[in-house]
C-alpha cells in the first residue's frame, strides 16, 4: 500500500537514511487523549529531574 | 549593611536579584544594573518570529517589578569592574553608563560588597562578514534573539508568504551563522515553526527549507549529542533529529562554518575543507556569542581584564581552564560555585561565566578552521546558577560564611528543555527533553555519558502544552506574582 507519509523522501538522499514516522506514530502525537497521558508523564519526568538537580 | 550588585537583568540575573532581595530583606541593598527596560522571556521569541505572539506578550517592564520588590534598578550597562577600588579607596566598585531616556550617556560609580555578573551574551553578528556589524544585525538575514528582532523576522516571513501565494518559490535557510555558535536549539525551534506556519498558510509546497549548522552531526546541540531512552533503545539525538527533519521534508547542511553572507547568499566552509554557497530568500542565522566586553582594572589603574575574563570575554570562575585536548576533558572541569578565583566576592552565572571548554568535540577543517558548537547554557541551568550563587552570597552576608555554600554544576545537574516544533492548541507539537547531566560524565555513565533513567525525549502535542504553560508560569514568576517562589527554575 502506498504510504503517503513517505512520498516526499528522495531515494539515496540524506533523508533516506533515517527513521520516518508513519501514520500511527503521527496520529498519536496529536491524539488528545493519549497526549493527556503524556502530559502527566512529561510533568512527572521533569519534576524528578528538577528534584535531582537542586543541590 | 551589605550591598550586592547584579549586572544583567535577564534570566539568571533576575532570578538572582529577586531571591537575593527575598532573603536579604530591607537591611541589605540589592542593585540590578541592566540596559534593558523590559524583561524578555526569550524562549517565546520563536513564536513572535512566526507571528503567533506579539512582542508585548513576551516582555514586561522591569521598573514596577523592582520597585515592588525593593530592588534598586539602574537602567544602565556596566562598563568596568574595579575589584580593588582606586588609589584613595579600597572599596570595590563598578562603573555604569545609563541607557534610560532621562539619563542616557551619564556615568556613575557604584561600590559593592558582592558582585554577580549575569550579563549574558554579546550577540556577535560582526564575527561573520555580512551577518552584521558588531552587535547589530545586518540587512541580509533576520534573527530571533531579541523580541524586536523576532518582530522584524515575522514581517519578513509574512512578505515571503505573500510572494509564495503569488506563485514565487522561496528558499528558507535557518541555523547558525558561524563555526563557533551555540544556541542550535533556538534555530531548531524556529525552522520547525516556520515549516508549520508555511503549512498552515497553504504555501508549504512553494518553499524549500534548509538547515545549516556548525554541528558535526544533526542533533549535536552543542552537547555532544544526547542519547534518549526511547522505545527500549538508547536512541541518539542524531536519529531523533534526522527523523524529524526527514518527516517534515527539511534538508540539512552540517559541519558548516558560515564565513560570509551577502544579499540572498550565504558562503560556508565544511568540515572536509570544501567551500559551498547557499542561496536564500529568507535566512535566520544565529550569531556567535561572546562576553559583553566588560573591562577590569586594578587599584593602580592597570588593566586586569585578562585576569578576570577569558579571551572570549566570559568571566573566569572555579572551572579547570587547563584541561587541554578533548581526550583530557572530564566532567570535573566544570565549575560548581561560580566564584571568580581571583576575587572571592565576584561570581558569574548563566551565559556570562567562561566554560572550561566546549562539550562537543572540537573539529578543524584541513584549512585550519575550527568548527565546534560552543556549550549551551539554557534557561533552567542559568536560573539555577543565579539562585545557587545568591544563596551562597546570602549565607556570606547573613551567616558570615567564608566559602560558597551552594553549587550549580552543569555536570551534576540536568536540564529540562521543551523545543517547539509548531504552535497550536490541538495541532502544535514540541520535543520534550530531559537531559541528566547536562555535561556528559563518561566516568560515571560509561558509553553515552548520561543517566538513561533521566535522559528522555518525545515529540507531541503534550510537550507543546507544557511549553505554552511554561511561558505563562515563567512570566508569572518573573513578575513576582503570588506563589512565585514555589515555581522551580
Ligand atoms: C531565540 C532563543 C530561544 C531560546 N529558547 C530557549 C528555550 O526554549 N529554553 C531554554 O532553556 N533556553 C532557551 N534559550 C536560551 C536562554 O534564553 C538563555 O539560556 C538565557 O537567557 C541565559 O540567561 P542569562 O541570564 O545568562 O542571559 P540573558 O537572559 O541574555 O540576560 C543577560 C542580561 O544582561 C544584560 N546586559 C548585557 N550587557 C550588559 C552590561 N554591560 N551590563 C549590565 N547588563 C548587561 C542584557 O540586557 C540582559 O538583560 C533561548 C535563547 C534564544 C536566543
Coordinates of C-alpha atoms and ligand atoms in Angstrom, one line a residue:
Chain A
X1 CA 0.0 0.0 0.0
X2 CA 1.4 3.4 -0.9
X3 CA 2.4 5.3 2.3
X4 CA 1.6 9.0 2.0
X5 CA 4.0 9.9 4.8
X6 CA 7.0 8.7 2.8
X7 CA 6.2 10.1 -0.6
X8 CA 8.5 13.1 -0.2
X9 CA 11.7 11.2 0.5
X10 CA 14.2 11.1 -2.3
X11 CA 16.0 7.7 -2.6
X12 CA 19.7 8.0 -1.5
X13 CA 19.2 11.5 -0.1
X14 CA 20.3 12.1 3.5
X15 CA 16.6 11.9 4.5
X16 CA 16.5 8.3 3.0
X17 CA 18.9 7.1 5.7
X18 CA 16.8 7.7 8.8
X19 CA 13.6 6.6 10.5
X20 CA 10.4 8.2 9.2
X21 CA 7.3 8.1 11.3
X22 CA 4.3 6.7 9.6
X23 CA 0.5 7.1 10.2
X24 CA 0.1 5.5 13.6
X25 CA 3.1 7.3 15.2
X26 CA 2.0 10.6 13.8
X27 CA -1.6 10.1 14.8
X28 CA -0.7 9.5 18.4
X29 CA 1.5 12.7 18.5
X30 CA -1.6 14.8 18.3
X31 CA -4.2 12.4 19.7
X32 CA -5.7 14.5 22.6
X33 CA -6.5 11.5 24.9
X34 CA -3.1 9.9 24.5
X35 CA -1.4 13.3 24.8
X36 CA -3.2 14.0 28.1
X37 CA -1.5 10.8 29.4
X38 CA 1.9 12.0 28.0
X39 CA 1.3 15.5 29.6
X40 CA 1.2 13.9 33.0
X41 CA 4.2 11.7 32.2
X42 CA 6.3 14.6 31.0
X43 CA 5.5 16.6 34.1
X44 CA 6.5 13.7 36.4
X45 CA 9.7 13.3 34.5
X46 CA 10.6 17.0 34.7
X47 CA 9.7 17.1 38.4
X48 CA 12.1 14.2 39.1
X49 CA 14.8 16.0 37.1
X50 CA 14.3 19.2 39.0
X51 CA 14.5 17.5 42.3
X52 CA 17.6 15.7 41.2
X53 CA 19.3 18.9 40.1
X54 CA 18.8 21.1 43.1
X55 CA 21.8 20.9 45.4
Chain B
X1 CA 24.6 46.9 55.6
X2 CA 26.0 44.9 52.6
X3 CA 25.5 45.8 49.0
X4 CA 25.0 43.2 46.3
X5 CA 25.2 44.4 42.7
X6 CA 23.9 42.2 39.9
X7 CA 25.0 43.1 36.4
X8 CA 22.3 41.9 33.9
X9 CA 18.6 41.6 34.4
X10 CA 17.9 38.6 32.2
X11 CA 17.1 35.0 33.1
X12 CA 19.9 34.4 35.6
X13 CA 20.3 37.9 36.9
X14 CA 16.6 38.5 37.5
X15 CA 16.4 35.1 39.4
X16 CA 19.5 36.1 41.4
X17 CA 18.2 39.6 42.2
X18 CA 14.7 38.6 43.2
X19 CA 15.8 35.8 45.5
X20 CA 18.6 37.9 47.0
X21 CA 16.0 40.6 48.0
X22 CA 13.7 38.0 49.4
X23 CA 16.4 36.5 51.6
X24 CA 18.3 39.7 52.5
X25 CA 15.3 41.8 53.2
X26 CA 15.5 45.6 53.9
X27 CA 18.7 45.5 55.9
X28 CA 20.8 45.0 52.8
X29 CA 20.9 46.5 49.4
X30 CA 20.3 44.7 46.1
X31 CA 21.0 46.7 42.9
X32 CA 20.4 45.5 39.4
X33 CA 22.3 47.2 36.6
X34 CA 20.8 46.2 33.2
X35 CA 20.5 48.2 30.0
X36 CA 17.0 46.9 29.1
X37 CA 13.8 48.5 30.4
X38 CA 11.9 45.3 29.8
X39 CA 12.3 41.7 30.8
X40 CA 12.0 39.2 27.9
X41 CA 11.0 35.6 28.1
X42 CA 13.4 34.8 25.3
X43 CA 12.2 31.2 24.5
X44 CA 8.9 32.6 23.3
X45 CA 10.6 34.9 20.8
X46 CA 10.4 31.9 18.5
X47 CA 6.6 32.4 18.4
X48 CA 7.0 36.1 17.9
X49 CA 9.1 35.3 14.9
X50 CA 6.3 33.5 13.2
X51 CA 3.5 35.9 14.3
X52 CA 2.0 33.6 16.9
X53 CA 2.7 36.0 19.7
X54 CA 3.5 39.7 19.9
X55 CA 6.5 41.3 21.4
X56 CA 4.3 42.6 24.3
X57 CA 3.3 39.1 25.2
X58 CA 6.9 38.0 25.8
X59 CA 8.1 41.1 27.6
X60 CA 7.1 43.3 30.6
X61 CA 8.6 46.5 32.1
X62 CA 11.1 45.8 34.9
X63 CA 10.8 49.1 36.8
X64 CA 7.4 48.4 38.6
X65 CA 8.5 44.8 39.5
X66 CA 11.8 46.0 41.0
X67 CA 10.0 48.9 42.8
X68 CA 7.5 46.5 44.4
X69 CA 10.4 44.1 45.4
X70 CA 12.5 46.9 46.9
X71 CA 15.3 46.3 44.4
X72 CA 17.3 49.3 43.3
X73 CA 17.1 49.2 39.5
X74 CA 19.5 51.1 37.3
X75 CA 18.7 51.1 33.6
X76 CA 22.3 51.2 32.6
X77 CA 25.1 49.0 31.3
X78 CA 28.1 48.0 33.4
X79 CA 31.3 49.2 31.7
X80 CA 34.1 48.2 34.0
X81 CA 34.9 46.4 37.3
X82 CA 37.4 47.8 39.8
X83 CA 37.6 44.9 42.4
X84 CA 40.4 46.6 44.4
X85 CA 38.9 50.1 44.5
X86 CA 41.0 53.0 43.5
X87 CA 44.1 54.9 44.7
X88 CA 42.2 56.7 47.5
X89 CA 39.7 54.0 48.5
X90 CA 39.7 50.2 48.9
X91 CA 36.0 49.9 48.1
X92 CA 35.4 47.7 45.1
X93 CA 33.2 49.4 42.5
X94 CA 31.8 49.2 39.0
X95 CA 31.3 51.9 36.5
X96 CA 28.0 52.1 34.7
X97 CA 26.6 54.1 31.8
X98 CA 22.9 54.9 31.9
X99 CA 20.7 53.8 28.9
X100 CA 17.4 55.1 30.2
X101 CA 15.9 58.1 28.3
X102 CA 16.2 60.5 31.1
X103 CA 19.9 59.8 31.9
X104 CA 21.2 58.4 28.7
X105 CA 25.0 58.5 28.5
X106 CA 25.5 59.6 32.1
X107 CA 28.2 57.6 34.1
X108 CA 28.3 56.6 37.7
X109 CA 30.4 54.6 40.1
X110 CA 28.7 52.0 42.3
X111 CA 30.6 50.4 45.2
X112 CA 29.8 46.8 46.1
X113 CA 30.4 44.1 48.7
X114 CA 29.4 41.3 46.3
X115 CA 29.1 41.3 42.6
X116 CA 27.3 38.9 40.3
X117 CA 28.0 39.0 36.6
X118 CA 24.8 37.9 34.7
X119 CA 25.4 39.9 31.6
X120 CA 24.6 37.0 29.2
X121 CA 25.9 37.1 25.7
X122 CA 27.1 39.7 23.3
X123 CA 25.3 38.9 20.0
X124 CA 28.4 38.9 17.9
X125 CA 26.9 39.4 14.4
X126 CA 30.1 41.2 13.4
X127 CA 32.1 38.0 13.6
X128 CA 30.8 36.9 10.2
X129 CA 31.1 39.4 7.4
X130 CA 27.7 40.4 6.1
X131 CA 25.8 39.0 9.1
X132 CA 26.0 42.3 10.9
X133 CA 28.2 45.0 12.4
X134 CA 29.3 44.4 16.0
X135 CA 26.2 43.6 17.9
X136 CA 23.9 44.9 15.2
X137 CA 22.1 42.6 12.9
X138 CA 22.8 43.2 9.2
X139 CA 20.4 43.7 6.3
X140 CA 20.7 40.2 4.7
X141 CA 19.3 38.0 7.5
X142 CA 16.9 38.1 10.4
X143 CA 17.2 37.0 14.0
X144 CA 15.0 35.8 16.8
X145 CA 17.5 36.6 19.6
X146 CA 15.5 39.6 20.9
X147 CA 11.8 40.3 20.8
X148 CA 12.4 43.2 18.4
X149 CA 14.5 41.1 16.1
X150 CA 11.7 38.4 16.2
X151 CA 9.0 41.0 15.3
X152 CA 11.1 42.0 12.3
X153 CA 11.6 38.4 11.4
X154 CA 7.9 37.8 11.3
X155 CA 7.3 40.8 9.0
X156 CA 9.9 39.3 6.5
X157 CA 8.3 35.9 6.8
X158 CA 4.9 37.3 6.1
X159 CA 6.3 39.0 3.0
X160 CA 7.7 35.7 1.8
X161 CA 4.4 34.1 2.3
X162 CA 2.7 36.7 0.2
X163 CA 5.3 36.1 -2.6
X164 CA 4.6 32.3 -2.4
X165 CA 0.9 33.0 -2.6
X166 CA 1.6 34.9 -5.8
X167 CA 3.5 31.8 -7.2
X168 CA 7.0 32.8 -6.3
X169 CA 9.1 29.9 -4.8
X170 CA 11.1 30.8 -1.7
X171 CA 14.1 29.3 -0.1
X172 CA 14.5 29.5 3.7
X173 CA 17.8 29.0 5.4
X174 CA 17.8 28.6 9.2
X175 CA 20.7 27.7 11.5
X176 CA 24.0 29.1 12.8
X177 CA 25.9 32.0 11.2
X178 CA 29.4 31.0 12.3
X179 CA 31.5 27.9 13.1
X180 CA 31.7 28.7 16.8
X181 CA 28.0 29.3 17.5
X182 CA 25.9 27.9 20.3
X183 CA 22.1 28.0 20.7
X184 CA 21.3 25.5 17.9
X185 CA 18.1 24.7 19.9
X186 CA 16.6 28.1 19.2
X187 CA 17.3 27.7 15.4
X188 CA 15.9 24.2 15.6
X189 CA 12.7 25.5 17.1
X190 CA 12.5 28.3 14.5
X191 CA 12.9 26.0 11.5
X192 CA 10.0 23.8 12.6
X193 CA 7.8 26.8 13.5
X194 CA 8.4 28.2 10.0
X195 CA 7.6 24.9 8.5
X196 CA 4.3 24.7 10.4
X197 CA 3.5 28.4 9.6
X198 CA 4.0 27.8 5.9
X199 CA 1.9 24.6 6.1
X200 CA -0.9 26.4 7.8
X201 CA -0.7 29.2 5.3
X202 CA -1.1 26.7 2.5
X203 CA 2.2 27.5 0.8
X204 CA 4.5 24.7 2.1
X205 CA 4.8 23.3 -1.4
X206 CA 6.2 26.6 -2.6
X207 CA 9.1 26.5 0.0
X208 CA 12.5 24.9 0.1
X209 CA 13.6 24.9 3.8
X210 CA 17.2 24.1 4.7
X211 CA 19.1 23.8 7.9
X212 CA 22.7 24.9 8.2
X213 CA 24.8 24.5 11.3
X214 CA 28.2 24.0 12.8
X215 CA 27.2 20.7 14.4
X216 CA 29.2 17.8 13.2
X217 CA 26.0 15.8 13.2
X218 CA 22.4 16.8 13.2
X219 CA 21.2 16.8 16.9
X220 CA 24.6 17.6 18.5
X221 CA 23.0 20.8 20.0
X222 CA 26.4 21.8 21.4
X223 CA 26.1 19.0 23.9
X224 CA 27.9 16.3 22.0
X225 CA 24.5 14.9 21.2
X226 CA 22.2 13.1 23.6
X227 CA 21.1 9.5 23.9
X228 CA 17.5 9.4 24.9
X229 CA 15.8 6.4 26.4
X230 CA 13.2 5.8 23.8
X231 CA 11.1 2.7 23.0
X232 CA 13.6 0.4 24.6
X233 CA 16.6 1.9 22.8
X234 CA 19.3 4.4 23.8
X235 CA 18.5 6.5 20.7
X236 CA 20.9 9.1 19.5
X237 CA 19.6 12.7 19.1
X238 CA 21.1 12.3 15.6
X239 CA 18.4 9.8 14.7
X240 CA 15.7 11.7 16.6
X241 CA 16.6 14.9 14.7
X242 CA 17.2 13.4 11.3
X243 CA 13.9 11.7 11.6
X244 CA 12.1 14.9 12.4
X245 CA 13.8 16.8 9.5
X246 CA 13.1 14.0 7.1
X247 CA 9.4 13.7 8.2
X248 CA 8.9 17.5 7.5
X249 CA 10.9 17.5 4.3
X250 CA 13.7 19.7 5.5
X251 CA 17.2 19.4 4.1
X252 CA 20.3 19.9 6.1
X253 CA 23.9 21.1 5.8
X254 CA 26.0 20.3 8.8
X255 CA 29.6 20.9 9.9
X256 CA 29.4 24.3 8.3
X257 CA 31.2 27.5 9.2
X258 CA 29.3 30.3 7.5
X259 CA 32.1 32.7 6.6
X260 CA 30.3 35.4 4.6
X261 CA 26.8 36.5 4.0
X262 CA 25.7 38.6 1.1
X263 CA 22.3 39.6 -0.2
X264 CA 20.5 36.3 -0.8
X265 CA 23.5 34.1 -0.4
X266 CA 25.5 32.5 2.4
X267 CA 29.0 31.2 1.8
X268 CA 30.4 28.4 4.0
X269 CA 33.3 26.1 4.6
X270 CA 32.6 22.5 5.6
X271 CA 34.5 20.2 7.9
X272 CA 36.1 18.4 4.9
X273 CA 37.5 21.7 3.8
X274 CA 35.2 22.2 0.8
X275 CA 33.6 25.5 0.2
X276 CA 29.9 26.0 -0.7
X277 CA 27.2 28.6 -1.1
X278 CA 23.5 28.5 -0.4
X279 CA 21.1 31.0 -1.9
X280 CA 18.1 32.1 0.2
X281 CA 15.2 34.4 0.2
X282 CA 14.9 34.3 4.0
X283 CA 17.6 33.4 6.4
X284 CA 17.7 33.3 10.2
X285 CA 21.3 32.6 11.3
X286 CA 22.1 32.7 15.0
X287 CA 25.3 34.8 15.6
X288 CA 28.2 33.5 17.7
X289 CA 28.1 34.6 21.4
X290 CA 30.9 36.4 23.3
X291 CA 31.2 38.2 26.6
X292 CA 29.7 41.7 26.6
X293 CA 33.1 43.3 26.7
X294 CA 33.4 44.4 30.4
X295 CA 36.8 45.7 31.4
X296 CA 38.6 45.3 34.7
X297 CA 41.2 47.5 36.4
X298 CA 43.4 47.0 39.4
X299 CA 43.8 49.6 42.2
X300 CA 46.7 51.3 40.3
X301 CA 44.5 51.6 37.2
X302 CA 46.3 48.9 35.3
X303 CA 44.2 46.7 33.0
X304 CA 43.4 43.3 34.6
X305 CA 40.7 42.3 32.1
X306 CA 42.8 39.2 31.1
X307 CA 43.0 38.1 34.7
X308 CA 39.3 38.2 35.3
X309 CA 37.9 37.3 31.9
X310 CA 38.7 34.5 29.4
X311 CA 39.7 35.6 25.9
X312 CA 36.1 35.2 24.7
X313 CA 35.0 37.8 27.2
X314 CA 33.3 35.5 29.6
X315 CA 34.2 35.7 33.3
X316 CA 36.5 33.1 34.8
X317 CA 35.1 31.1 37.6
X318 CA 36.1 27.9 39.5
X319 CA 36.5 25.8 36.3
X320 CA 39.5 23.9 35.2
X321 CA 40.7 26.0 32.2
X322 CA 43.8 24.0 31.7
X323 CA 42.2 20.7 30.6
X324 CA 43.7 20.9 27.1
X325 CA 42.7 18.5 24.4
X326 CA 39.4 16.7 24.1
X327 CA 40.9 13.4 25.3
X328 CA 41.7 15.1 28.7
X329 CA 38.3 16.6 29.3
X330 CA 36.4 15.5 32.4
X331 CA 33.1 16.4 34.0
X332 CA 35.1 17.7 36.9
X333 CA 36.4 20.5 34.8
X334 CA 33.0 22.3 35.1
X335 CA 32.6 24.9 37.8
X336 CA 30.5 24.4 40.9
X337 CA 30.4 27.6 43.0
X338 CA 30.8 30.0 40.0
X339 CA 33.1 32.1 42.2
X340 CA 35.9 34.1 40.5
X341 CA 39.2 32.6 41.5
X342 CA 41.0 35.9 42.0
X343 CA 38.3 38.0 43.7
X344 CA 36.1 35.9 46.1
X345 CA 33.3 38.4 46.2
X346 CA 32.7 38.2 42.5
X347 CA 30.6 35.5 40.7
X348 CA 29.4 34.8 37.2
X349 CA 26.2 33.0 36.2
X350 CA 24.3 31.9 33.1
X351 CA 25.9 32.6 29.8
X352 CA 28.3 35.1 31.4
X353 CA 30.6 32.5 33.0
X354 CA 33.5 31.2 31.0
X355 CA 33.1 27.4 30.3
X356 CA 36.3 25.4 30.7
X357 CA 35.9 24.1 27.1
X358 CA 33.1 23.1 24.7
X359 CA 31.0 20.0 25.4
X360 CA 31.1 18.8 21.7
X361 CA 34.3 17.5 20.3
X362 CA 36.2 20.3 18.5
X363 CA 37.0 19.7 14.9
X364 CA 39.2 21.5 12.4
X365 CA 38.9 21.7 8.7
X366 CA 42.0 20.8 6.5
X367 CA 42.3 24.6 6.0
X368 CA 42.7 25.1 9.8
X369 CA 39.2 26.5 10.5
X370 CA 37.9 25.3 13.8
X371 CA 34.2 24.3 13.7
X372 CA 32.7 23.4 17.0
X373 CA 29.4 24.2 18.7
X374 CA 30.1 26.1 21.9
X375 CA 28.3 24.9 25.0
X376 CA 24.7 25.9 25.5
X377 CA 23.6 27.4 28.8
X378 CA 19.9 27.3 28.6
X379 CA 17.3 28.9 30.8
X380 CA 16.9 26.3 33.5
X381 CA 20.6 25.9 34.4
X382 CA 21.1 29.7 34.0
X383 CA 18.4 30.4 36.5
X384 CA 19.6 27.6 38.9
X385 CA 23.1 29.1 38.8
X386 CA 21.6 32.5 39.6
X387 CA 19.8 31.1 42.6
X388 CA 22.7 29.0 43.9
X389 CA 25.1 31.9 43.8
X390 CA 22.6 34.1 45.5
X391 CA 22.1 31.6 48.3
X392 CA 25.9 31.4 48.8
X393 CA 26.2 35.2 49.0
X394 CA 23.2 35.4 51.4
X395 CA 25.0 32.9 53.6
X396 CA 28.1 35.0 53.5
X397 CA 26.2 38.2 54.3
X398 CA 23.8 36.8 56.9
X399 CA 25.8 34.0 58.5
X400 CA 29.4 35.1 57.9
X401 CA 30.4 32.0 55.9
X402 CA 33.6 32.5 54.1
X403 CA 33.2 29.8 51.3
X404 CA 30.3 29.5 48.9
X405 CA 27.7 27.1 50.4
X406 CA 25.7 26.3 47.3
X407 CA 26.7 24.9 43.9
X408 CA 25.2 24.6 40.4
X409 CA 27.5 22.4 38.4
X410 CA 26.4 21.6 34.8
X411 CA 28.0 18.2 35.1
X412 CA 25.8 17.4 38.1
X413 CA 22.5 18.9 37.1
X414 CA 20.0 18.2 34.5
X415 CA 18.1 20.4 32.1
X416 CA 14.5 20.1 31.0
X417 CA 14.2 21.5 27.5
X418 CA 11.0 21.8 25.5
X419 CA 11.7 22.7 21.9
X420 CA 8.7 23.9 20.0
X421 CA 8.1 22.3 16.6
X422 CA 5.0 24.4 15.8
X423 CA 2.3 26.2 17.8
X424 CA -1.4 25.3 18.0
X425 CA -3.7 24.1 20.8
X426 CA -4.5 20.9 19.1
X427 CA -2.1 20.9 16.1
X428 CA 1.1 22.1 17.8
X429 CA 4.0 19.8 18.7
X430 CA 7.2 20.1 20.6
X431 CA 10.1 17.9 21.7
X432 CA 10.2 17.5 25.5
X433 CA 13.7 16.5 26.5
X434 CA 15.2 15.8 29.9
X435 CA 18.9 15.5 30.0
X436 CA 20.9 14.4 33.0
X437 CA 23.6 15.5 33.5
X438 CA 23.9 18.4 31.0
X439 CA 27.7 17.9 30.6
X440 CA 28.2 14.2 29.9
X441 CA 30.1 12.3 32.6
X442 CA 31.8 9.4 30.9
X443 CA 33.4 8.1 34.1
X444 CA 30.1 7.9 35.9
X445 CA 28.0 6.9 32.9
X446 CA 30.4 5.0 30.6
X447 CA 29.4 4.9 26.9
X448 CA 26.8 7.6 26.4
X449 CA 27.9 9.9 29.3
X450 CA 24.4 10.4 30.7
X451 CA 21.9 8.6 33.0
X452 CA 19.5 6.8 30.8
X453 CA 16.8 7.0 33.5
X454 CA 17.0 10.7 33.4
X455 CA 17.6 11.4 29.7
X456 CA 14.4 11.2 27.7
X457 CA 12.8 12.8 24.7
X458 CA 9.5 12.7 23.0
X459 CA 7.6 14.6 20.4
X460 CA 4.0 15.5 20.7
X461 CA 1.1 17.8 21.5
X462 CA 1.6 17.3 25.2
X463 CA 5.1 18.8 25.0
X464 CA 3.6 21.8 23.2
X465 CA 1.1 22.3 26.0
X466 CA 4.0 22.1 28.5
X467 CA 5.9 24.8 26.5
X468 CA 2.9 27.1 26.4
X469 CA 2.2 26.7 30.1
X470 CA 5.8 27.3 30.9
X471 CA 5.6 30.6 29.0
X472 CA 2.9 31.8 31.4
X473 CA 4.3 30.3 34.5
X474 CA 7.8 31.9 34.0
X475 CA 6.4 35.3 33.2
X476 CA 4.2 35.0 36.3
X477 CA 7.3 34.1 38.3
X478 CA 9.4 36.9 36.9
X479 CA 6.7 39.4 37.7
X480 CA 6.9 38.1 41.3
X481 CA 3.2 37.4 41.4
X482 CA 1.7 35.3 44.3
X483 CA 3.5 32.0 44.8
X484 CA 6.5 32.9 42.6
X485 CA 9.0 31.3 44.9
X486 CA 7.2 28.0 44.6
X487 CA 7.8 27.8 40.9
X488 CA 11.1 26.0 40.2
X489 CA 13.8 27.4 38.0
Ligands
LIG1 C1 15.8 32.6 20.4 C2 16.2 31.9 21.7 C3 15.4 30.9 22.2 C4 15.7 30.2 23.3 N1 14.9 29.2 23.8 C5 15.2 28.6 24.9 C6 14.4 27.6 25.4 O1 13.4 27.2 24.8 N2 14.7 27.0 26.6 C7 15.8 27.4 27.3 O2 16.0 26.9 28.4 N3 16.6 28.4 26.9 C8 16.4 29.0 25.7 N4 17.2 29.9 25.2 C9 18.4 30.3 26.0 C10 18.0 31.2 27.1 O3 17.4 32.4 26.6 C11 19.3 31.6 27.8 O4 19.8 30.4 28.4 C12 19.1 32.5 29.0 O5 18.5 33.7 28.5 C13 20.5 32.8 29.6 O6 20.3 33.7 30.7 P1 21.4 34.8 31.1 O7 20.8 35.5 32.3 O8 22.7 34.2 31.1 O9 21.4 35.8 29.8 P2 20.2 36.8 29.3 O10 18.9 36.2 29.7 O11 20.5 37.1 27.9 O12 20.4 38.1 30.2 C14 21.5 38.9 30.1 C15 21.2 40.3 30.6 O13 22.3 41.1 30.7 C16 22.1 42.4 30.1 N5 23.4 43.0 29.8 C17 24.0 42.9 28.6 N6 25.2 43.7 28.7 C18 25.2 44.2 29.9 C19 26.1 45.1 30.6 N7 27.2 45.6 30.0 N8 25.8 45.5 31.9 C20 24.7 45.0 32.5 N9 23.8 44.2 31.9 C21 24.0 43.8 30.6 C22 21.2 42.1 29.0 O14 20.5 43.2 28.5 C23 20.3 41.0 29.5 O15 19.2 41.6 30.2 C24 16.9 30.6 24.0 C25 17.7 31.6 23.5 C26 17.4 32.3 22.4 C27 18.3 33.4 21.8

